[in-house]
Coordinates of C-alpha atoms and ligand atoms in Angstrom, one line a residue:
M1 CA 0.0 0.0 0.0
S2 CA 1.3 3.5 -0.8
I3 CA 1.2 5.9 2.1
Q4 CA 1.2 9.6 1.3
T5 CA -1.2 11.3 3.7
I6 CA -1.2 10.9 7.5
G7 CA -3.6 12.1 10.1
I8 CA -2.7 12.6 13.7
I9 CA -5.4 12.9 16.4
G10 CA -4.2 14.7 19.5
A11 CA -1.8 17.7 19.3
G12 CA -0.2 17.2 22.7
Q13 CA 3.5 16.4 23.4
M14 CA 3.3 13.0 21.6
G15 CA 0.8 13.8 18.8
S16 CA 2.7 17.0 17.8
G17 CA 6.0 15.1 18.0
I18 CA 4.7 12.4 15.7
A19 CA 3.2 14.9 13.3
Q20 CA 6.6 16.6 13.2
V21 CA 8.4 13.4 12.2
C22 CA 5.8 12.6 9.5
A23 CA 5.9 16.0 7.9
Q24 CA 9.7 16.0 8.0
N25 CA 9.8 12.6 6.2
G26 CA 7.6 13.6 3.2
Y27 CA 4.1 13.0 4.3
T28 CA 1.2 15.4 4.1
T29 CA 0.2 15.5 7.8
F30 CA -3.1 16.6 9.3
L31 CA -3.1 17.5 13.0
T32 CA -6.2 17.9 15.0
D33 CA -7.4 18.0 18.7
A34 CA -10.6 18.6 20.7
A35 CA -10.1 22.4 20.7
Q36 CA -8.5 25.0 18.4
E37 CA -6.2 26.2 21.2
F38 CA -4.7 22.7 21.5
V39 CA -4.2 22.5 17.7
D40 CA -2.6 25.9 17.7
R41 CA -0.3 25.0 20.6
G42 CA 0.8 21.7 18.9
A43 CA 1.4 23.4 15.6
A44 CA 3.4 26.2 17.3
R45 CA 5.5 23.5 19.1
I46 CA 6.4 21.9 15.7
L47 CA 7.2 25.2 14.0
G48 CA 9.3 26.2 16.9
A49 CA 11.2 22.9 16.7
W50 CA 11.9 23.5 12.9
D51 CA 13.1 27.0 13.7
T52 CA 15.5 25.7 16.3
M53 CA 16.8 23.0 13.9
E54 CA 17.3 25.7 11.2
S55 CA 19.1 28.0 13.7
K56 CA 21.4 25.1 14.6
G57 CA 22.2 24.6 10.9
K58 CA 20.6 21.1 10.9
I59 CA 18.1 22.0 8.2
S60 CA 17.9 24.8 5.6
H61 CA 15.3 27.5 5.3
D62 CA 14.0 25.7 2.2
D63 CA 13.6 22.5 4.3
V64 CA 11.5 24.5 6.9
L65 CA 9.3 25.9 4.1
L66 CA 8.8 22.4 2.6
Y67 CA 8.0 20.8 6.0
R68 CA 5.6 23.7 6.8
S69 CA 3.8 23.1 3.5
R70 CA 3.1 19.5 4.5
L71 CA 1.7 20.3 7.9
R72 CA -2.1 20.8 8.0
P73 CA -3.4 21.8 11.4
T74 CA -7.2 21.5 11.2
M75 CA -10.4 21.4 13.3
N76 CA -12.3 19.6 10.6
L77 CA -12.2 15.9 10.9
Q78 CA -13.7 15.5 7.4
D79 CA -10.2 16.5 6.1
Y80 CA -9.1 13.0 7.3
V81 CA -11.0 11.3 4.5
A82 CA -7.8 11.9 2.5
C83 CA -5.6 9.9 5.0
D84 CA -3.9 6.6 4.2
V85 CA -2.9 6.2 7.9
V86 CA -4.4 7.8 11.0
I87 CA -2.5 7.7 14.3
E88 CA -4.5 8.5 17.5
A89 CA -2.4 10.1 20.2
I90 CA -4.9 11.4 22.7
I91 CA -4.9 11.0 26.5
E92 CA -5.0 7.4 27.8
N93 CA -8.7 7.1 28.2
K94 CA -10.3 4.0 26.6
A95 CA -13.8 5.5 26.3
E96 CA -12.4 8.5 24.4
K97 CA -10.3 6.3 22.2
V98 CA -13.2 4.1 21.3
K99 CA -15.3 7.1 20.4
I100 CA -12.5 8.3 18.0
F101 CA -12.0 4.9 16.5
R102 CA -15.7 4.5 15.8
A103 CA -15.9 7.9 14.1
L104 CA -12.7 7.3 12.0
D105 CA -13.8 3.9 11.0
D106 CA -17.0 5.4 9.5
L107 CA -15.1 8.2 7.9
L108 CA -11.9 6.7 6.4
R109 CA -11.5 4.8 3.2
P110 CA -11.8 1.0 3.8
E111 CA -8.1 0.4 3.1
A112 CA -6.8 3.1 5.5
L113 CA -4.9 2.0 8.6
L114 CA -6.1 3.0 12.0
L115 CA -3.3 3.2 14.6
S116 CA -2.9 4.1 18.2
N117 CA 0.1 5.5 20.0
T118 CA -1.3 4.1 23.3
S119 CA 1.3 2.9 25.8
S120 CA -0.9 0.4 27.6
I121 CA -4.6 0.2 26.4
S122 CA -5.5 -3.0 24.6
L123 CA -5.4 -2.6 20.9
T124 CA -7.6 -5.7 20.4
E125 CA -10.4 -4.1 22.4
I126 CA -10.1 -0.8 20.4
A127 CA -10.0 -2.7 17.1
A128 CA -13.2 -4.6 18.0
V129 CA -15.3 -1.5 17.8
T130 CA -14.3 -1.0 14.1
K131 CA -15.1 -3.0 10.9
R132 CA -11.4 -3.1 10.0
A133 CA -9.7 -5.0 12.9
D134 CA -7.2 -6.4 10.4
R135 CA -6.0 -2.8 9.7
V136 CA -5.8 -1.7 13.4
A137 CA -2.5 -1.8 15.3
G138 CA -0.4 0.1 17.8
L139 CA 2.4 2.3 16.7
H140 CA 4.0 3.4 19.9
F141 CA 6.5 6.2 19.8
F142 CA 8.8 7.4 22.6
N143 CA 9.1 10.8 24.1
P144 CA 10.6 13.0 22.6
A145 CA 9.2 11.4 19.4
P146 CA 11.4 13.5 17.0
V147 CA 14.5 12.2 18.8
M148 CA 13.9 8.7 20.0
K149 CA 14.7 6.1 17.4
L150 CA 12.3 3.3 18.4
V151 CA 8.7 2.5 17.6
E152 CA 6.9 -0.5 18.9
I153 CA 4.5 -2.1 16.4
V154 CA 1.8 -3.6 18.5
R155 CA 0.0 -6.5 16.9
A156 CA -3.6 -6.9 18.1
L157 CA -5.3 -10.3 17.9
E158 CA -6.8 -9.5 14.4
T159 CA -4.0 -7.4 12.9
S160 CA -3.0 -8.8 9.5
D161 CA 0.5 -9.7 8.4
A162 CA 0.0 -7.2 5.6
T163 CA -0.6 -4.4 8.1
V164 CA 2.5 -5.4 10.1
E165 CA 4.6 -5.4 6.9
T166 CA 3.3 -2.0 5.9
L167 CA 4.0 -0.6 9.3
K168 CA 7.6 -1.9 9.3
E169 CA 8.1 0.0 6.0
F170 CA 6.3 3.1 7.3
A171 CA 8.5 3.1 10.5
A172 CA 11.7 2.8 8.4
S173 CA 10.5 5.7 6.2
L174 CA 10.2 7.8 9.4
G175 CA 13.8 7.0 10.3
K176 CA 12.7 4.7 13.1
T177 CA 13.7 1.2 14.1
A178 CA 10.6 -1.0 14.7
V179 CA 10.2 -3.8 17.1
I180 CA 7.1 -6.0 17.1
A181 CA 5.2 -6.8 20.3
K182 CA 2.0 -8.7 21.0
D183 CA -0.9 -6.8 22.5
T184 CA 0.0 -7.3 26.2
A185 CA -0.1 -4.5 28.8
G186 CA 3.1 -2.4 28.6
F187 CA 4.3 -4.1 25.4
I188 CA 8.1 -4.3 25.6
V189 CA 9.5 -1.0 26.9
N190 CA 7.0 -0.1 29.5
F191 CA 6.8 -3.6 30.9
L192 CA 10.5 -3.3 31.7
L193 CA 10.7 0.5 32.4
I194 CA 7.7 1.0 34.7
P195 CA 8.8 -1.4 37.5
Y196 CA 12.2 0.3 37.4
L197 CA 10.7 3.7 37.9
L198 CA 8.4 2.4 40.6
A199 CA 11.3 0.7 42.4
A200 CA 13.2 4.0 42.4
I201 CA 10.2 5.7 44.1
R202 CA 10.0 3.0 46.7
M203 CA 13.7 3.3 47.3
Y204 CA 13.3 7.0 47.9
E205 CA 10.3 6.4 50.2
N206 CA 12.3 3.9 52.2
G207 CA 15.0 6.5 52.8
T208 CA 17.7 4.5 51.0
A209 CA 19.0 7.6 49.2
S210 CA 17.9 11.0 48.0
M211 CA 16.2 11.5 44.6
E212 CA 19.2 13.4 43.3
D213 CA 21.6 10.6 44.3
I214 CA 19.4 7.9 42.8
D215 CA 19.3 9.9 39.6
T216 CA 23.0 10.5 39.6
A217 CA 23.7 6.8 40.4
M218 CA 21.7 5.5 37.5
K219 CA 23.0 8.2 35.0
L220 CA 26.6 7.7 35.8
G221 CA 26.5 4.1 37.0
T222 CA 24.7 2.7 34.0
G223 CA 24.9 5.4 31.3
Y224 CA 21.2 6.1 31.2
P225 CA 20.6 9.6 29.7
M226 CA 18.3 10.5 32.6
G227 CA 17.9 9.1 36.1
P228 CA 14.5 7.6 37.1
F229 CA 13.0 10.7 38.8
T230 CA 14.0 13.0 35.9
L231 CA 12.6 10.5 33.5
A232 CA 9.3 10.0 35.4
D233 CA 8.9 13.8 35.5
Y234 CA 9.7 13.9 31.7
V235 CA 7.2 11.2 30.8
G236 CA 4.6 12.6 33.1
L237 CA 3.7 11.2 36.5
D238 CA 0.0 10.7 35.4
T239 CA 1.2 8.7 32.4
T240 CA 3.6 6.7 34.6
L241 CA 0.8 6.0 37.1
F242 CA -1.7 5.1 34.4
A243 CA 0.8 2.7 32.7
A244 CA 1.5 1.0 36.1
E245 CA -2.2 0.6 36.9
V246 CA -3.0 -0.9 33.5
I247 CA 0.0 -3.4 33.6
Y248 CA -0.8 -4.3 37.3
A249 CA -4.5 -5.0 36.4
D250 CA -3.3 -7.3 33.6
N251 CA -0.4 -8.8 35.5
P252 CA -0.8 -8.5 39.3
D253 CA 2.9 -8.6 40.2
P254 CA 3.7 -6.3 43.1
A255 CA 6.5 -4.8 41.1
Y256 CA 3.8 -3.0 39.1
A257 CA 1.7 -1.8 42.1
P258 CA 1.9 2.0 42.1
P259 CA 3.6 3.3 45.2
P260 CA 1.4 5.6 47.4
L261 CA 3.7 8.6 46.8
L262 CA 3.1 8.5 43.1
K263 CA -0.7 8.3 43.5
R264 CA -0.6 11.3 45.9
M265 CA 1.6 13.4 43.7
V266 CA -0.8 12.8 40.7
A267 CA -3.8 13.6 43.0
A268 CA -2.1 16.8 44.0
G269 CA -1.6 17.8 40.3
R270 CA 2.2 17.4 40.5
L271 CA 2.4 15.7 37.0
G272 CA 6.1 16.4 36.3
K273 CA 7.7 18.7 33.8
K274 CA 4.4 19.5 32.0
S275 CA 2.8 20.9 35.1
G276 CA 5.9 22.7 36.4
R277 CA 6.3 20.4 39.3
G278 CA 6.8 16.7 39.9
F279 CA 9.7 15.2 41.8
Y280 CA 11.6 18.3 40.8
T281 CA 10.4 21.9 40.1
Y282 CA 10.7 23.3 36.6
E283 CA 10.8 27.0 35.5
Ligands
3HC301 N1 12.0 17.7 20.2 C1 12.9 17.7 19.3 N2 14.3 17.6 19.5 C2 14.6 17.5 20.8 C3 13.7 17.4 21.9 C4 12.3 17.5 21.5 N3 11.3 17.5 22.4 N4 14.3 17.3 23.0 C5 15.6 17.2 22.7 N5 15.8 17.3 21.4 C6 17.0 17.3 20.7 C7 17.9 18.5 21.0 O1 17.5 19.6 20.2 C8 19.3 18.0 20.8 O2 19.6 18.1 19.4 P1 21.1 18.4 18.9 O3 22.0 17.4 19.6 O4 21.0 18.3 17.5 O5 21.4 19.8 19.4 C9 19.2 16.6 21.2 O6 17.8 16.2 21.1 C10 19.7 16.3 22.5 O7 19.0 17.2 23.4 P2 19.7 18.0 24.6 O8 21.1 18.3 24.3 O9 18.8 19.1 24.9 O10 19.6 17.1 25.9 P3 20.1 15.6 26.1 O11 21.3 15.3 25.4 O12 20.0 15.4 27.5 O13 18.9 14.7 25.4 C11 16.9 13.5 25.6 C12 17.6 14.9 25.7 C13 16.9 13.1 24.1 C14 15.5 13.7 26.0 C15 17.7 12.5 26.5 O14 17.8 13.0 27.8 C16 17.0 11.2 26.6 O15 17.2 10.3 25.7 N6 16.3 10.9 27.7 C17 15.6 9.7 27.9 C18 14.3 9.7 27.2 C19 13.5 8.5 27.3 O16 13.9 7.5 27.9 N7 12.3 8.5 26.6 C20 11.4 7.3 26.6 C21 10.5 7.5 27.7 S1 9.3 6.2 27.8 C22 8.1 6.6 26.7 O17 8.1 7.6 26.1 C23 7.0 5.6 26.6 C24 5.7 6.1 27.2 O18 4.7 5.3 26.8 C25 5.8 6.2 28.7

Protein backbone atom coordinates (compact mmCIF):
# COMPACT_ATOMS: atom_id res chain seq x y z
CA MET A 1 0.00 0.00 0.00
CA SER A 2 1.27 3.46 -0.84
CA ILE A 3 1.16 5.91 2.06
CA GLN A 4 1.16 9.62 1.31
CA THR A 5 -1.17 11.30 3.75
CA ILE A 6 -1.17 10.88 7.52
CA GLY A 7 -3.65 12.11 10.08
CA ILE A 8 -2.71 12.62 13.72
CA ILE A 9 -5.43 12.89 16.37
CA GLY A 10 -4.18 14.70 19.46
CA ALA A 11 -1.80 17.66 19.31
CA GLY A 12 -0.16 17.22 22.71
CA GLN A 13 3.47 16.36 23.36
CA MET A 14 3.31 12.97 21.60
CA GLY A 15 0.84 13.84 18.82
CA SER A 16 2.71 16.96 17.78
CA GLY A 17 6.05 15.12 17.95
CA ILE A 18 4.71 12.35 15.71
CA ALA A 19 3.23 14.92 13.28
CA GLN A 20 6.62 16.65 13.15
CA VAL A 21 8.35 13.39 12.25
CA CYS A 22 5.77 12.57 9.54
CA ALA A 23 5.93 16.03 7.90
CA GLN A 24 9.75 15.97 7.95
CA ASN A 25 9.75 12.63 6.17
CA GLY A 26 7.64 13.58 3.18
CA TYR A 27 4.08 12.99 4.32
CA THR A 28 1.21 15.44 4.08
CA THR A 29 0.22 15.50 7.75
CA PHE A 30 -3.08 16.58 9.26
CA LEU A 31 -3.11 17.46 12.95
CA THR A 32 -6.24 17.92 15.05
CA ASP A 33 -7.41 17.99 18.65
CA ALA A 34 -10.58 18.63 20.65
CA ALA A 35 -10.14 22.43 20.68
CA GLN A 36 -8.54 25.02 18.41
CA GLU A 37 -6.20 26.19 21.18
CA PHE A 38 -4.70 22.68 21.48
CA VAL A 39 -4.19 22.48 17.70
CA ASP A 40 -2.58 25.94 17.70
CA ARG A 41 -0.28 25.01 20.58
CA GLY A 42 0.75 21.73 18.92
CA ALA A 43 1.42 23.41 15.58
CA ALA A 44 3.41 26.18 17.31
CA ARG A 45 5.55 23.54 19.06
CA ILE A 46 6.37 21.93 15.70
CA LEU A 47 7.16 25.23 13.96
CA GLY A 48 9.35 26.17 16.93
CA ALA A 49 11.24 22.86 16.66
CA TRP A 50 11.91 23.49 12.93
CA ASP A 51 13.08 27.05 13.65
CA THR A 52 15.48 25.67 16.28
CA MET A 53 16.77 23.03 13.86
CA GLU A 54 17.33 25.75 11.24
CA SER A 55 19.11 28.02 13.70
CA LYS A 56 21.43 25.10 14.62
CA GLY A 57 22.15 24.60 10.89
CA LYS A 58 20.63 21.07 10.91
CA ILE A 59 18.13 21.96 8.18
CA SER A 60 17.94 24.76 5.60
CA HIS A 61 15.30 27.46 5.33
CA ASP A 62 13.98 25.68 2.22
CA ASP A 63 13.56 22.52 4.32
CA VAL A 64 11.53 24.50 6.86
CA LEU A 65 9.29 25.88 4.09
CA LEU A 66 8.83 22.39 2.65
CA TYR A 67 8.00 20.84 6.04
CA ARG A 68 5.57 23.67 6.81
CA SER A 69 3.79 23.12 3.49
CA ARG A 70 3.15 19.49 4.48
CA LEU A 71 1.69 20.27 7.92
CA ARG A 72 -2.10 20.79 7.96
CA PRO A 73 -3.44 21.79 11.37
CA THR A 74 -7.25 21.54 11.25
CA MET A 75 -10.39 21.41 13.33
CA ASN A 76 -12.31 19.64 10.56
CA LEU A 77 -12.23 15.86 10.94
CA GLN A 78 -13.67 15.54 7.40
CA ASP A 79 -10.18 16.46 6.13
CA TYR A 80 -9.08 13.02 7.34
CA VAL A 81 -10.98 11.34 4.48
CA ALA A 82 -7.78 11.86 2.48
CA CYS A 83 -5.61 9.94 4.97
CA ASP A 84 -3.95 6.60 4.24
CA VAL A 85 -2.93 6.22 7.89
CA VAL A 86 -4.38 7.81 11.02
CA ILE A 87 -2.47 7.73 14.31
CA GLU A 88 -4.46 8.45 17.45
CA ALA A 89 -2.36 10.05 20.20
CA ILE A 90 -4.89 11.44 22.69
CA ILE A 91 -4.93 10.96 26.47
CA GLU A 92 -4.96 7.41 27.83
CA ASN A 93 -8.73 7.08 28.18
CA LYS A 94 -10.31 4.01 26.64
CA ALA A 95 -13.82 5.48 26.27
CA GLU A 96 -12.40 8.51 24.40
CA LYS A 97 -10.27 6.32 22.16
CA VAL A 98 -13.23 4.06 21.35
CA LYS A 99 -15.29 7.14 20.38
CA ILE A 100 -12.55 8.33 18.02
CA PHE A 101 -11.97 4.89 16.48
CA ARG A 102 -15.71 4.51 15.77
CA ALA A 103 -15.88 7.94 14.12
CA LEU A 104 -12.73 7.34 12.05
CA ASP A 105 -13.83 3.88 11.01
CA ASP A 106 -17.01 5.39 9.52
CA LEU A 107 -15.09 8.23 7.88
CA LEU A 108 -11.93 6.68 6.42
CA ARG A 109 -11.53 4.75 3.18
CA PRO A 110 -11.76 0.99 3.84
CA GLU A 111 -8.07 0.39 3.07
CA ALA A 112 -6.78 3.08 5.47
CA LEU A 113 -4.87 1.96 8.56
CA LEU A 114 -6.07 3.04 11.99
CA LEU A 115 -3.29 3.16 14.58
CA SER A 116 -2.93 4.14 18.20
CA ASN A 117 0.08 5.49 20.05
CA THR A 118 -1.32 4.11 23.31
CA SER A 119 1.30 2.91 25.76
CA SER A 120 -0.92 0.43 27.55
CA ILE A 121 -4.55 0.21 26.44
CA SER A 122 -5.49 -3.02 24.64
CA LEU A 123 -5.43 -2.59 20.86
CA THR A 124 -7.57 -5.69 20.43
CA GLU A 125 -10.39 -4.08 22.42
CA ILE A 126 -10.12 -0.83 20.44
CA ALA A 127 -9.99 -2.73 17.11
CA ALA A 128 -13.16 -4.63 18.05
CA VAL A 129 -15.29 -1.47 17.76
CA THR A 130 -14.26 -1.04 14.10
CA LYS A 131 -15.07 -2.97 10.93
CA ARG A 132 -11.38 -3.05 9.98
CA ALA A 133 -9.75 -4.97 12.86
CA ASP A 134 -7.15 -6.38 10.42
CA ARG A 135 -5.99 -2.81 9.73
CA VAL A 136 -5.82 -1.67 13.36
CA ALA A 137 -2.53 -1.83 15.28
CA GLY A 138 -0.43 0.05 17.79
CA LEU A 139 2.40 2.30 16.69
CA HIS A 140 3.99 3.37 19.95
CA PHE A 141 6.49 6.24 19.80
CA PHE A 142 8.76 7.36 22.62
CA ASN A 143 9.14 10.79 24.12
CA PRO A 144 10.58 12.98 22.57
CA ALA A 145 9.19 11.44 19.36
CA PRO A 146 11.39 13.48 16.99
CA VAL A 147 14.53 12.20 18.76
CA MET A 148 13.88 8.67 20.02
CA LYS A 149 14.73 6.07 17.40
CA LEU A 150 12.31 3.33 18.42
CA VAL A 151 8.71 2.52 17.59
CA GLU A 152 6.88 -0.51 18.91
CA ILE A 153 4.49 -2.06 16.38
CA VAL A 154 1.79 -3.63 18.50
CA ARG A 155 0.03 -6.51 16.93
CA ALA A 156 -3.56 -6.90 18.11
CA LEU A 157 -5.25 -10.29 17.86
CA GLU A 158 -6.77 -9.54 14.44
CA THR A 159 -3.98 -7.38 12.95
CA SER A 160 -3.04 -8.83 9.54
CA ASP A 161 0.48 -9.73 8.37
CA ALA A 162 0.04 -7.20 5.55
CA THR A 163 -0.61 -4.41 8.09
CA VAL A 164 2.50 -5.36 10.10
CA GLU A 165 4.62 -5.38 6.92
CA THR A 166 3.27 -1.97 5.88
CA LEU A 167 4.03 -0.59 9.34
CA LYS A 168 7.60 -1.91 9.25
CA GLU A 169 8.15 -0.01 6.00
CA PHE A 170 6.35 3.06 7.30
CA ALA A 171 8.49 3.11 10.48
CA ALA A 172 11.65 2.83 8.39
CA SER A 173 10.47 5.72 6.18
CA LEU A 174 10.24 7.83 9.37
CA GLY A 175 13.83 6.96 10.26
CA LYS A 176 12.73 4.73 13.15
CA THR A 177 13.70 1.20 14.08
CA ALA A 178 10.63 -0.95 14.67
CA VAL A 179 10.20 -3.83 17.08
CA ILE A 180 7.11 -5.99 17.15
CA ALA A 181 5.19 -6.81 20.31
CA LYS A 182 2.01 -8.69 21.05
CA ASP A 183 -0.92 -6.78 22.50
CA THR A 184 -0.01 -7.25 26.17
CA ALA A 185 -0.12 -4.47 28.77
CA GLY A 186 3.09 -2.43 28.60
CA PHE A 187 4.33 -4.10 25.39
CA ILE A 188 8.15 -4.35 25.60
CA VAL A 189 9.50 -1.03 26.86
CA ASN A 190 6.96 -0.07 29.51
CA PHE A 191 6.79 -3.63 30.86
CA LEU A 192 10.49 -3.26 31.70
CA LEU A 193 10.67 0.50 32.35
CA ILE A 194 7.69 0.96 34.70
CA PRO A 195 8.84 -1.44 37.48
CA TYR A 196 12.25 0.27 37.37
CA LEU A 197 10.67 3.71 37.87
CA LEU A 198 8.40 2.40 40.64
CA ALA A 199 11.34 0.70 42.40
CA ALA A 200 13.21 4.02 42.41
CA ILE A 201 10.20 5.73 44.05
CA ARG A 202 10.01 2.97 46.68
CA MET A 203 13.73 3.26 47.31
CA TYR A 204 13.32 7.00 47.93
CA GLU A 205 10.26 6.41 50.17
CA ASN A 206 12.28 3.86 52.17
CA GLY A 207 14.98 6.46 52.76
CA THR A 208 17.75 4.51 51.05
CA ALA A 209 18.98 7.59 49.18
CA SER A 210 17.92 11.03 47.99
CA MET A 211 16.19 11.47 44.62
CA GLU A 212 19.18 13.37 43.34
CA ASP A 213 21.59 10.60 44.35
CA ILE A 214 19.40 7.87 42.84
CA ASP A 215 19.26 9.87 39.59
CA THR A 216 23.00 10.46 39.60
CA ALA A 217 23.70 6.82 40.40
CA MET A 218 21.65 5.52 37.47
CA LYS A 219 22.98 8.15 35.04
CA LEU A 220 26.63 7.71 35.83
CA GLY A 221 26.51 4.10 36.99
CA THR A 222 24.66 2.71 33.99
CA GLY A 223 24.95 5.38 31.29
CA TYR A 224 21.20 6.09 31.16
CA PRO A 225 20.60 9.59 29.71
CA MET A 226 18.29 10.48 32.62
CA GLY A 227 17.89 9.13 36.14
CA PRO A 228 14.50 7.60 37.09
CA PHE A 229 13.01 10.69 38.78
CA THR A 230 13.99 13.00 35.92
CA LEU A 231 12.60 10.47 33.46
CA ALA A 232 9.31 9.98 35.35
CA ASP A 233 8.86 13.77 35.46
CA TYR A 234 9.68 13.94 31.75
CA VAL A 235 7.24 11.18 30.75
CA GLY A 236 4.59 12.60 33.14
CA LEU A 237 3.65 11.18 36.53
CA ASP A 238 0.03 10.72 35.41
CA THR A 239 1.22 8.69 32.41
CA THR A 240 3.58 6.68 34.62
CA LEU A 241 0.78 5.98 37.13
CA PHE A 242 -1.70 5.05 34.41
CA ALA A 243 0.76 2.65 32.74
CA ALA A 244 1.51 1.04 36.11
CA GLU A 245 -2.20 0.60 36.90
CA VAL A 246 -2.98 -0.94 33.52
CA ILE A 247 -0.05 -3.35 33.62
CA TYR A 248 -0.80 -4.25 37.26
CA ALA A 249 -4.45 -4.97 36.38
CA ASP A 250 -3.33 -7.33 33.61
CA ASN A 251 -0.41 -8.80 35.51
CA PRO A 252 -0.82 -8.50 39.32
CA ASP A 253 2.87 -8.62 40.16
CA PRO A 254 3.67 -6.30 43.15
CA ALA A 255 6.51 -4.77 41.09
CA TYR A 256 3.79 -2.96 39.09
CA ALA A 257 1.69 -1.80 42.07
CA PRO A 258 1.86 2.01 42.08
CA PRO A 259 3.57 3.35 45.24
CA PRO A 260 1.39 5.63 47.44
CA LEU A 261 3.70 8.61 46.85
CA LEU A 262 3.14 8.45 43.08
CA LYS A 263 -0.65 8.30 43.52
CA ARG A 264 -0.63 11.26 45.91
CA MET A 265 1.57 13.37 43.67
CA VAL A 266 -0.79 12.84 40.74
CA ALA A 267 -3.80 13.59 42.97
CA ALA A 268 -2.09 16.84 43.98
CA GLY A 269 -1.58 17.84 40.32
CA ARG A 270 2.18 17.37 40.46
CA LEU A 271 2.39 15.75 37.05
CA GLY A 272 6.05 16.36 36.27
CA LYS A 273 7.70 18.69 33.82
CA LYS A 274 4.45 19.53 31.98
CA SER A 275 2.78 20.93 35.13
CA GLY A 276 5.92 22.71 36.36
CA ARG A 277 6.31 20.40 39.35
CA GLY A 278 6.79 16.68 39.87
CA PHE A 279 9.67 15.17 41.81
CA TYR A 280 11.56 18.29 40.78
CA THR A 281 10.42 21.87 40.15
CA TYR A 282 10.67 23.35 36.63
CA GLU A 283 10.81 26.97 35.53
N1 LIG B 1 11.97 17.67 20.22
C1 LIG B 1 12.94 17.71 19.26
N2 LIG B 1 14.25 17.61 19.54
C2 LIG B 1 14.60 17.48 20.83
C3 LIG B 1 13.66 17.42 21.87
C4 LIG B 1 12.30 17.53 21.50
N3 LIG B 1 11.33 17.49 22.44
N4 LIG B 1 14.32 17.27 23.05
C5 LIG B 1 15.63 17.23 22.74
N5 LIG B 1 15.79 17.35 21.41
C6 LIG B 1 17.05 17.33 20.68
C7 LIG B 1 17.86 18.54 21.04
O1 LIG B 1 17.55 19.64 20.20
C8 LIG B 1 19.28 18.04 20.78
O2 LIG B 1 19.59 18.09 19.41
P1 LIG B 1 21.11 18.41 18.94
O3 LIG B 1 21.97 17.36 19.57
O4 LIG B 1 21.04 18.28 17.46
O5 LIG B 1 21.41 19.79 19.40
C9 LIG B 1 19.21 16.56 21.17
O6 LIG B 1 17.81 16.21 21.12
C10 LIG B 1 19.71 16.32 22.55
O7 LIG B 1 19.01 17.17 23.44
P2 LIG B 1 19.68 18.01 24.60
O8 LIG B 1 21.10 18.33 24.26
O9 LIG B 1 18.77 19.13 24.95
O10 LIG B 1 19.61 17.09 25.87
P3 LIG B 1 20.07 15.60 26.07
O11 LIG B 1 21.33 15.28 25.36
O12 LIG B 1 19.97 15.40 27.54
O13 LIG B 1 18.91 14.73 25.38
C11 LIG B 1 16.93 13.55 25.59
C12 LIG B 1 17.58 14.90 25.72
C13 LIG B 1 16.95 13.08 24.15
C14 LIG B 1 15.48 13.72 26.05
C15 LIG B 1 17.71 12.51 26.51
O14 LIG B 1 17.82 13.03 27.80
C16 LIG B 1 17.05 11.16 26.58
O15 LIG B 1 17.19 10.34 25.70
N6 LIG B 1 16.31 10.91 27.69
C17 LIG B 1 15.58 9.65 27.88
C18 LIG B 1 14.27 9.74 27.18
C19 LIG B 1 13.50 8.45 27.27
O16 LIG B 1 13.87 7.47 27.89
N7 LIG B 1 12.33 8.45 26.61
C20 LIG B 1 11.44 7.32 26.62
C21 LIG B 1 10.47 7.49 27.71
S1 LIG B 1 9.32 6.17 27.81
C22 LIG B 1 8.12 6.60 26.74
O17 LIG B 1 8.12 7.62 26.10
C23 LIG B 1 7.02 5.62 26.62
C24 LIG B 1 5.73 6.14 27.21
O18 LIG B 1 4.71 5.26 26.83
C25 LIG B 1 5.76 6.24 28.74
